[in-house]
Structures are given as structure tokens and as C-alpha cells.
PDB file of C-alpha atoms in Angstrom:
ATOM      1  CA  UNK A 105      40.529  28.449 -68.474  1.00 53.00           C
ATOM      2  CA  UNK A 106      38.683  25.149 -69.019  1.00 51.00           C
ATOM      3  CA  UNK A 107      35.392  26.343 -67.444  1.00 65.00           C
ATOM      4  CA  UNK A 108      34.737  22.820 -65.993  1.00 75.00           C
ATOM      5  CA  UNK A 109      30.958  23.285 -65.846  1.00 89.00           C
ATOM      6  CA  UNK A 110      30.077  22.346 -69.413  1.00 89.00           C
ATOM      7  CA  UNK A 111      29.233  25.919 -70.418  1.00 90.00           C
ATOM      8  CA  UNK A 112      32.323  26.837 -72.429  1.00 92.00           C
ATOM      9  CA  UNK A 113      31.681  27.694 -76.100  1.00 93.00           C
ATOM     10  CA  UNK A 114      33.131  24.310 -77.093  1.00 94.00           C
ATOM     11  CA  UNK A 115      30.878  22.378 -74.697  1.00 95.00           C
ATOM     12  CA  UNK A 116      27.816  24.327 -75.815  1.00 95.00           C
ATOM     13  CA  UNK A 117      28.565  23.382 -79.437  1.00 97.00           C
ATOM     14  CA  UNK A 118      29.150  19.725 -78.541  1.00 97.00           C
ATOM     15  CA  UNK A 119      25.751  19.596 -76.811  1.00 98.00           C
ATOM     16  CA  UNK A 120      24.166  21.270 -79.848  1.00 98.00           C
ATOM     17  CA  UNK A 121      25.773  18.665 -82.132  1.00 98.00           C
ATOM     18  CA  UNK A 122      24.420  15.826 -79.976  1.00 98.00           C
ATOM     19  CA  UNK A 123      20.928  17.371 -80.050  1.00 98.00           C
ATOM     20  CA  UNK A 124      21.192  17.342 -83.864  1.00 98.00           C
ATOM     21  CA  UNK A 125      21.579  13.535 -83.772  1.00 98.00           C
ATOM     22  CA  UNK A 126      25.333  12.911 -83.672  1.00 98.00           C
ATOM     23  CA  UNK A 127      26.996  10.697 -81.044  1.00 98.00           C
ATOM     24  CA  UNK A 128      30.001  12.653 -79.733  1.00 98.00           C
ATOM     25  CA  UNK A 129      32.781  10.730 -77.964  1.00 98.00           C
ATOM     26  CA  UNK A 130      35.573  12.720 -76.290  1.00 98.00           C
ATOM     27  CA  UNK A 131      38.621  12.042 -74.142  1.00 98.00           C
ATOM     28  CA  UNK A 132      38.447  12.880 -70.440  1.00 97.00           C
ATOM     29  CA  UNK A 133      41.973  14.308 -70.404  1.00 95.00           C
ATOM     30  CA  UNK A 134      45.220  13.216 -68.807  1.00 96.00           C
ATOM     31  CA  UNK A 135      45.283  15.463 -65.737  1.00 93.00           C
ATOM     32  CA  UNK A 136      44.317  12.854 -63.153  1.00 93.00           C
ATOM     33  CA  UNK A 137      47.723  12.930 -61.495  1.00 92.00           C
ATOM     34  CA  UNK A 138      49.462  16.281 -61.307  1.00 87.00           C
ATOM     35  CA  UNK A 139      52.801  17.562 -60.138  1.00 85.00           C
ATOM     36  CA  UNK A 140      53.143  21.192 -59.115  1.00 84.00           C
ATOM     37  CA  UNK A 141      55.354  23.516 -57.139  1.00 87.00           C
ATOM     38  CA  UNK A 142      53.712  24.935 -54.029  1.00 85.00           C
ATOM     39  CA  UNK A 143      54.274  28.482 -52.811  1.00 88.00           C
ATOM     40  CA  UNK A 144      56.743  27.036 -50.317  1.00 90.00           C
ATOM     41  CA  UNK A 145      58.853  25.790 -53.241  1.00 89.00           C
ATOM     42  CA  UNK A 146      58.179  22.139 -52.504  1.00 90.00           C
ATOM     43  CA  UNK A 147      57.288  19.881 -55.431  1.00 89.00           C
ATOM     44  CA  UNK A 148      54.036  18.094 -54.734  1.00 87.00           C
ATOM     45  CA  UNK A 149      52.200  15.389 -56.637  1.00 89.00           C
ATOM     46  CA  UNK A 150      48.660  14.176 -56.118  1.00 88.00           C
ATOM     47  CA  UNK A 151      45.542  12.864 -57.757  1.00 88.00           C
ATOM     48  CA  UNK A 152      43.320  15.690 -58.921  1.00 88.00           C
ATOM     49  CA  UNK A 153      39.535  15.775 -58.717  1.00 89.00           C
ATOM     50  CA  UNK A 154      37.709  18.109 -61.100  1.00 90.00           C
ATOM     51  CA  UNK A 155      40.358  17.444 -63.745  1.00 93.00           C
ATOM     52  CA  UNK A 156      38.114  16.608 -66.728  1.00 94.00           C
ATOM     53  CA  UNK A 157      38.995  18.961 -69.594  1.00 92.00           C
ATOM     54  CA  UNK A 158      36.691  20.514 -72.183  1.00 93.00           C
ATOM     55  CA  UNK A 159      34.917  19.245 -74.217  1.00 95.00           C
ATOM     56  CA  UNK A 160      34.717  16.337 -71.755  1.00 96.00           C
ATOM     57  CA  UNK A 161      32.643  18.543 -69.443  1.00 95.00           C
ATOM     58  CA  UNK A 162      29.875  18.780 -72.055  1.00 96.00           C
ATOM     59  CA  UNK A 163      26.796  17.179 -70.535  1.00 97.00           C
ATOM     60  CA  UNK A 164      25.741  15.278 -73.650  1.00 98.00           C
ATOM     61  CA  UNK A 165      29.170  14.061 -74.797  1.00 98.00           C
ATOM     62  CA  UNK A 166      30.322  10.553 -73.964  1.00 98.00           C
ATOM     63  CA  UNK A 167      33.449  11.310 -71.952  1.00 98.00           C
ATOM     64  CA  UNK A 168      35.946   8.446 -71.841  1.00 98.00           C
ATOM     65  CA  UNK A 169      38.570   7.735 -69.199  1.00 98.00           C
ATOM     66  CA  UNK A 170      41.418   5.249 -69.462  1.00 98.00           C
ATOM     67  CA  UNK A 171      42.174   1.894 -67.909  1.00 97.00           C
ATOM     68  CA  UNK A 172      44.855  -0.783 -68.294  1.00 95.00           C
ATOM     69  CA  UNK A 173      44.544  -2.635 -71.605  1.00 91.00           C
ATOM     70  CA  UNK A 174      44.884  -6.161 -70.236  1.00 93.00           C
ATOM     71  CA  UNK A 175      44.122  -6.079 -66.503  1.00 95.00           C
ATOM     72  CA  UNK A 176      41.536  -3.394 -65.798  1.00 95.00           C
ATOM     73  CA  UNK A 177      40.194  -5.260 -62.753  1.00 94.00           C
ATOM     74  CA  UNK A 178      43.650  -5.403 -61.196  1.00 94.00           C
ATOM     75  CA  UNK A 179      44.894  -1.912 -62.006  1.00 94.00           C
ATOM     76  CA  UNK A 180      41.621   0.017 -62.259  1.00 93.00           C
ATOM     77  CA  UNK A 181      41.594   3.512 -63.701  1.00 95.00           C
ATOM     78  CA  UNK A 182      44.871   4.736 -65.237  1.00 96.00           C
ATOM     79  CA  UNK A 183      46.716   7.066 -62.879  1.00 94.00           C
ATOM     80  CA  UNK A 184      46.786   9.816 -65.529  1.00 96.00           C
ATOM     81  CA  UNK A 185      43.104   9.598 -66.476  1.00 97.00           C
ATOM     82  CA  UNK A 186      41.259  12.783 -65.520  1.00 96.00           C
ATOM     83  CA  UNK A 187      38.725  12.472 -62.747  1.00 95.00           C
ATOM     84  CA  UNK A 188      35.388  14.023 -62.039  1.00 93.00           C
ATOM     85  CA  UNK A 189      33.082  15.365 -61.047  1.00 94.00           C
ATOM     86  CA  UNK A 190      32.645  18.392 -63.250  1.00 93.00           C
ATOM     87  CA  UNK A 191      32.856  21.857 -61.712  1.00 90.00           C
ATOM     88  CA  UNK A 192      29.072  21.945 -61.345  1.00 91.00           C
ATOM     89  CA  UNK A 193      28.923  18.489 -59.718  1.00 92.00           C
ATOM     90  CA  UNK A 194      27.937  16.234 -62.623  1.00 94.00           C
ATOM     91  CA  UNK A 195      29.486  12.774 -62.748  1.00 94.00           C
ATOM     92  CA  UNK A 196      32.168  12.405 -65.416  1.00 96.00           C
ATOM     93  CA  UNK A 197      33.807  10.479 -67.044  1.00 97.00           C
ATOM     94  CA  UNK A 198      30.934   8.461 -68.466  1.00 98.00           C
ATOM     95  CA  UNK A 199      32.841   5.296 -69.393  1.00 97.00           C
ATOM     96  CA  UNK A 200      36.277   3.710 -69.360  1.00 98.00           C
ATOM     97  CA  UNK A 201      38.116   1.932 -72.161  1.00 98.00           C
ATOM     98  CA  UNK A 202      41.668   0.620 -72.613  1.00 97.00           C
ATOM     99  CA  UNK A 203      44.098   3.514 -72.908  1.00 97.00           C
ATOM    100  CA  UNK A 204      47.486   2.268 -71.701  1.00 96.00           C
ATOM    101  CA  UNK A 205      50.196   1.144 -74.120  1.00 94.00           C
ATOM    102  CA  UNK A 206      47.874   1.051 -77.133  1.00 94.00           C
ATOM    103  CA  UNK A 207      49.521   0.393 -80.493  1.00 92.00           C
ATOM    104  CA  UNK A 208      48.605   3.300 -82.740  1.00 88.00           C
ATOM    105  CA  UNK A 209      49.774   5.095 -85.840  1.00 86.00           C
ATOM    106  CA  UNK A 210      52.889   7.158 -85.306  1.00 83.00           C
ATOM    107  CA  UNK A 211      52.402  10.646 -86.677  1.00 80.00           C
ATOM    108  CA  UNK A 212      53.697  14.156 -86.178  1.00 78.00           C
ATOM    109  CA  UNK A 213      55.571  14.557 -82.916  1.00 80.00           C
ATOM    110  CA  UNK A 214      55.695  10.800 -82.330  1.00 79.00           C
ATOM    111  CA  UNK A 215      57.379  10.159 -85.684  1.00 81.00           C
ATOM    112  CA  UNK A 216      59.876  12.947 -85.050  1.00 80.00           C
ATOM    113  CA  UNK A 217      60.698  11.595 -81.604  1.00 80.00           C
ATOM    114  CA  UNK A 218      61.856   8.298 -83.143  1.00 79.00           C
ATOM    115  CA  UNK A 219      63.764  10.028 -85.939  1.00 80.00           C
ATOM    116  CA  UNK A 220      65.561  12.184 -83.356  1.00 81.00           C
ATOM    117  CA  UNK A 221      66.526   8.953 -81.595  1.00 78.00           C
ATOM    118  CA  UNK A 222      68.234   7.686 -84.744  1.00 80.00           C
ATOM    119  CA  UNK A 223      65.613   5.065 -85.586  1.00 78.00           C
ATOM    120  CA  UNK A 224      64.277   4.485 -89.090  1.00 78.00           C
ATOM    121  CA  UNK A 225      60.789   5.647 -90.037  1.00 81.00           C
ATOM    122  CA  UNK A 226      58.323   4.305 -87.500  1.00 82.00           C
ATOM    123  CA  UNK A 227      54.753   3.676 -88.641  1.00 85.00           C
ATOM    124  CA  UNK A 228      53.284   2.435 -85.349  1.00 89.00           C
ATOM    125  CA  UNK A 229      54.109   2.966 -81.695  1.00 87.00           C
ATOM    126  CA  UNK A 230      52.653   2.376 -78.258  1.00 90.00           C
ATOM    127  CA  UNK A 231      50.937   5.364 -76.723  1.00 91.00           C
ATOM    128  CA  UNK A 232      48.981   5.945 -73.528  1.00 94.00           C
ATOM    129  CA  UNK A 233      46.255   8.438 -72.717  1.00 95.00           C
ATOM    130  CA  UNK A 234      42.555   9.001 -72.802  1.00 97.00           C
ATOM    131  CA  UNK A 235      43.038   9.849 -76.484  1.00 95.00           C
ATOM    132  CA  UNK A 236      43.822   6.158 -76.942  1.00 96.00           C
ATOM    133  CA  UNK A 237      40.737   5.123 -74.943  1.00 97.00           C
ATOM    134  CA  UNK A 238      38.117   7.262 -76.709  1.00 97.00           C
ATOM    135  CA  UNK A 239      38.584   5.576 -80.131  1.00 96.00           C
ATOM    136  CA  UNK A 240      37.706   2.225 -78.540  1.00 97.00           C
ATOM    137  CA  UNK A 241      34.327   3.655 -77.569  1.00 98.00           C
ATOM    138  CA  UNK A 242      33.836   5.348 -80.962  1.00 98.00           C
ATOM    139  CA  UNK A 243      34.542   2.059 -82.720  1.00 98.00           C
ATOM    140  CA  UNK A 244      32.210   0.143 -80.427  1.00 98.00           C
ATOM    141  CA  UNK A 245      29.434   2.661 -81.062  1.00 98.00           C
ATOM    142  CA  UNK A 246      30.006   2.400 -84.828  1.00 98.00           C
ATOM    143  CA  UNK A 247      29.783  -1.400 -84.572  1.00 97.00           C
ATOM    144  CA  UNK A 248      26.620  -1.131 -82.463  1.00 98.00           C
ATOM    145  CA  UNK A 249      24.979   1.274 -84.916  1.00 98.00           C
ATOM    146  CA  UNK A 250      25.881  -0.958 -87.857  1.00 97.00           C
ATOM    147  CA  UNK A 251      23.872  -3.780 -86.262  1.00 96.00           C
ATOM    148  CA  UNK A 252      21.140  -1.717 -84.599  1.00 97.00           C
ATOM    149  CA  UNK A 253      20.519   1.034 -87.146  1.00 97.00           C
ATOM    150  CA  UNK A 254      17.291   2.091 -85.447  1.00 97.00           C
ATOM    151  CA  UNK A 255      19.491   3.963 -82.949  1.00 98.00           C
ATOM    152  CA  UNK A 256      21.141   6.114 -85.619  1.00 98.00           C
ATOM    153  CA  UNK A 257      20.229   9.715 -84.821  1.00 97.00           C
ATOM    154  CA  UNK A 258      19.458   8.845 -81.170  1.00 98.00           C
ATOM    155  CA  UNK A 259      22.729   9.746 -79.411  1.00 98.00           C
ATOM    156  CA  UNK A 260      21.198  10.176 -75.958  1.00 98.00           C
ATOM    157  CA  UNK A 261      19.725   6.665 -76.084  1.00 98.00           C
ATOM    158  CA  UNK A 262      23.044   5.257 -77.317  1.00 98.00           C
ATOM    159  CA  UNK A 263      24.864   6.911 -74.403  1.00 98.00           C
ATOM    160  CA  UNK A 264      22.398   5.525 -71.869  1.00 98.00           C
ATOM    161  CA  UNK A 265      22.553   2.002 -73.354  1.00 98.00           C
ATOM    162  CA  UNK A 266      26.350   2.006 -73.196  1.00 98.00           C
ATOM    163  CA  UNK A 267      26.380   3.389 -69.630  1.00 98.00           C
ATOM    164  CA  UNK A 268      23.822   0.831 -68.465  1.00 98.00           C
ATOM    165  CA  UNK A 269      25.751  -2.161 -69.837  1.00 98.00           C
ATOM    166  CA  UNK A 270      29.235  -1.893 -68.421  1.00 97.00           C
ATOM    167  CA  UNK A 271      31.694  -3.854 -66.330  1.00 97.00           C
ATOM    168  CA  UNK A 272      31.880  -2.342 -62.868  1.00 96.00           C
ATOM    169  CA  UNK A 273      35.519  -2.131 -61.740  1.00 96.00           C
ATOM    170  CA  UNK A 274      34.362  -1.226 -58.214  1.00 95.00           C
ATOM    171  CA  UNK A 275      36.203   2.089 -58.197  1.00 95.00           C
ATOM    172  CA  UNK A 276      34.808   5.473 -57.251  1.00 93.00           C
ATOM    173  CA  UNK A 277      32.289   6.777 -59.807  1.00 93.00           C
ATOM    174  CA  UNK A 278      34.368   9.972 -59.981  1.00 93.00           C
ATOM    175  CA  UNK A 279      37.198   7.797 -61.305  1.00 94.00           C
ATOM    176  CA  UNK A 280      35.411   5.160 -63.418  1.00 96.00           C
ATOM    177  CA  UNK A 281      32.125   6.828 -64.347  1.00 95.00           C
ATOM    178  CA  UNK A 282      29.615   4.046 -65.044  1.00 97.00           C
ATOM    179  CA  UNK A 283      32.446   1.545 -65.614  1.00 97.00           C
ATOM    180  CA  UNK A 284      34.366  -0.246 -68.348  1.00 98.00           C
ATOM    181  CA  UNK A 285      32.676  -0.367 -71.755  1.00 97.00           C
ATOM    182  CA  UNK A 286      31.428  -3.840 -72.788  1.00 97.00           C
ATOM    183  CA  UNK A 287      30.153  -4.060 -76.368  1.00 97.00           C
ATOM    184  CA  UNK A 288      28.859  -7.620 -75.972  1.00 97.00           C
ATOM    185  CA  UNK A 289      26.648  -6.576 -73.039  1.00 97.00           C
ATOM    186  CA  UNK A 290      25.390  -3.635 -75.072  1.00 97.00           C
ATOM    187  CA  UNK A 291      24.505  -5.803 -78.073  1.00 96.00           C
ATOM    188  CA  UNK A 292      22.791  -8.402 -75.885  1.00 96.00           C
ATOM    189  CA  UNK A 293      20.761  -5.756 -74.052  1.00 95.00           C
ATOM    190  CA  UNK A 294      18.756  -4.519 -77.036  1.00 92.00           C
TER     191      UNK A 294
END
């Protein structure tokens, strides 16, 4: 259902958008550790390769996995962060960013969850997932482009600069991609 090879209609459109000059940052997905019931009826849990979800399989997108917010060297890649490679063997995710226990706006289901628990209106809450990690990369790219405007409209160069200037967590590339995003290294490199 997710195609996994970067050829789904969504992935094709993401690649087209990147070719038009837009940097596209997407979450890797949260299927890195799965529980399932085997045919024997036994519940099994394991880490899952090939778990990147679309549009993270799009070749030209910057696909972001998650790591611990304070101790990425100690804890490495978040257990839930989807792992590569893609179905056709390309290395994904591209980068990692903090995605565990990130304080974010409470909206929709999150707000309702607190109301159902009898709490007053909650504006912010801690959340975990690659959807918390991807905005870190988007913000870093926006900051980079605000200082180095000559890269506006050059998304492939931006992706390569960010991938080349990372912190290596010494985990498998299928887990960490290039490594942990480091904006200071990126800014110093160009």
C-alpha cells in the first residue's frame, strides 16, 4: 500500500516539486518497531527494515528520522523511527533530528485527550515521533536560506550540504541516514 520504491503518485509529485525549486522535508514514519500477531497466534515485536512511509520514499525529499532530544549519542535513533532502505534499495532516512518528548502545540486529538482526562484546556504538550523531528530540519533549512539566499531554488544542493555536514552517531546508515543534523556545521561549510 505504501509502494516503498518512491514511485507512488505522492512520491512522484514530491520529486516534481523539488525539481521546481522547493526544498521538501518529510517525516520518515514511526514504524521502526512493530508488534504483530503471527499465524501461530503468538504476538511478536521487532525492529522493521524497509519501514519508511511515503512520501519519505521520494528520492528527492529530505526524509527525517528521530533521535533523543538531549542524548542522541547515548540513545541513538529512536526505537519508533522508521528504518531504511527503501524498497528499491536507496538509503533513507536522509537525516536525524530530535523527535522524542518535544514540546509542541496541542491540537485536535491531543487537546481532546487532555479534556477527556478532566484537565483544563491544554495549549502545549510533549509529543514524540518523526513528525516532531522533521520541523527541526525545516526550521534549520529556513535559517540557512535566510543567511545564504543564493541557495534558494536549489533544493538538491541544500540537501547535499545538510547531509555532508552532520554529526555521525555511529549507527547503521539504514537507521541514521547520514547522521544527526548540525546547523552550525552547515553554516560554517559554505
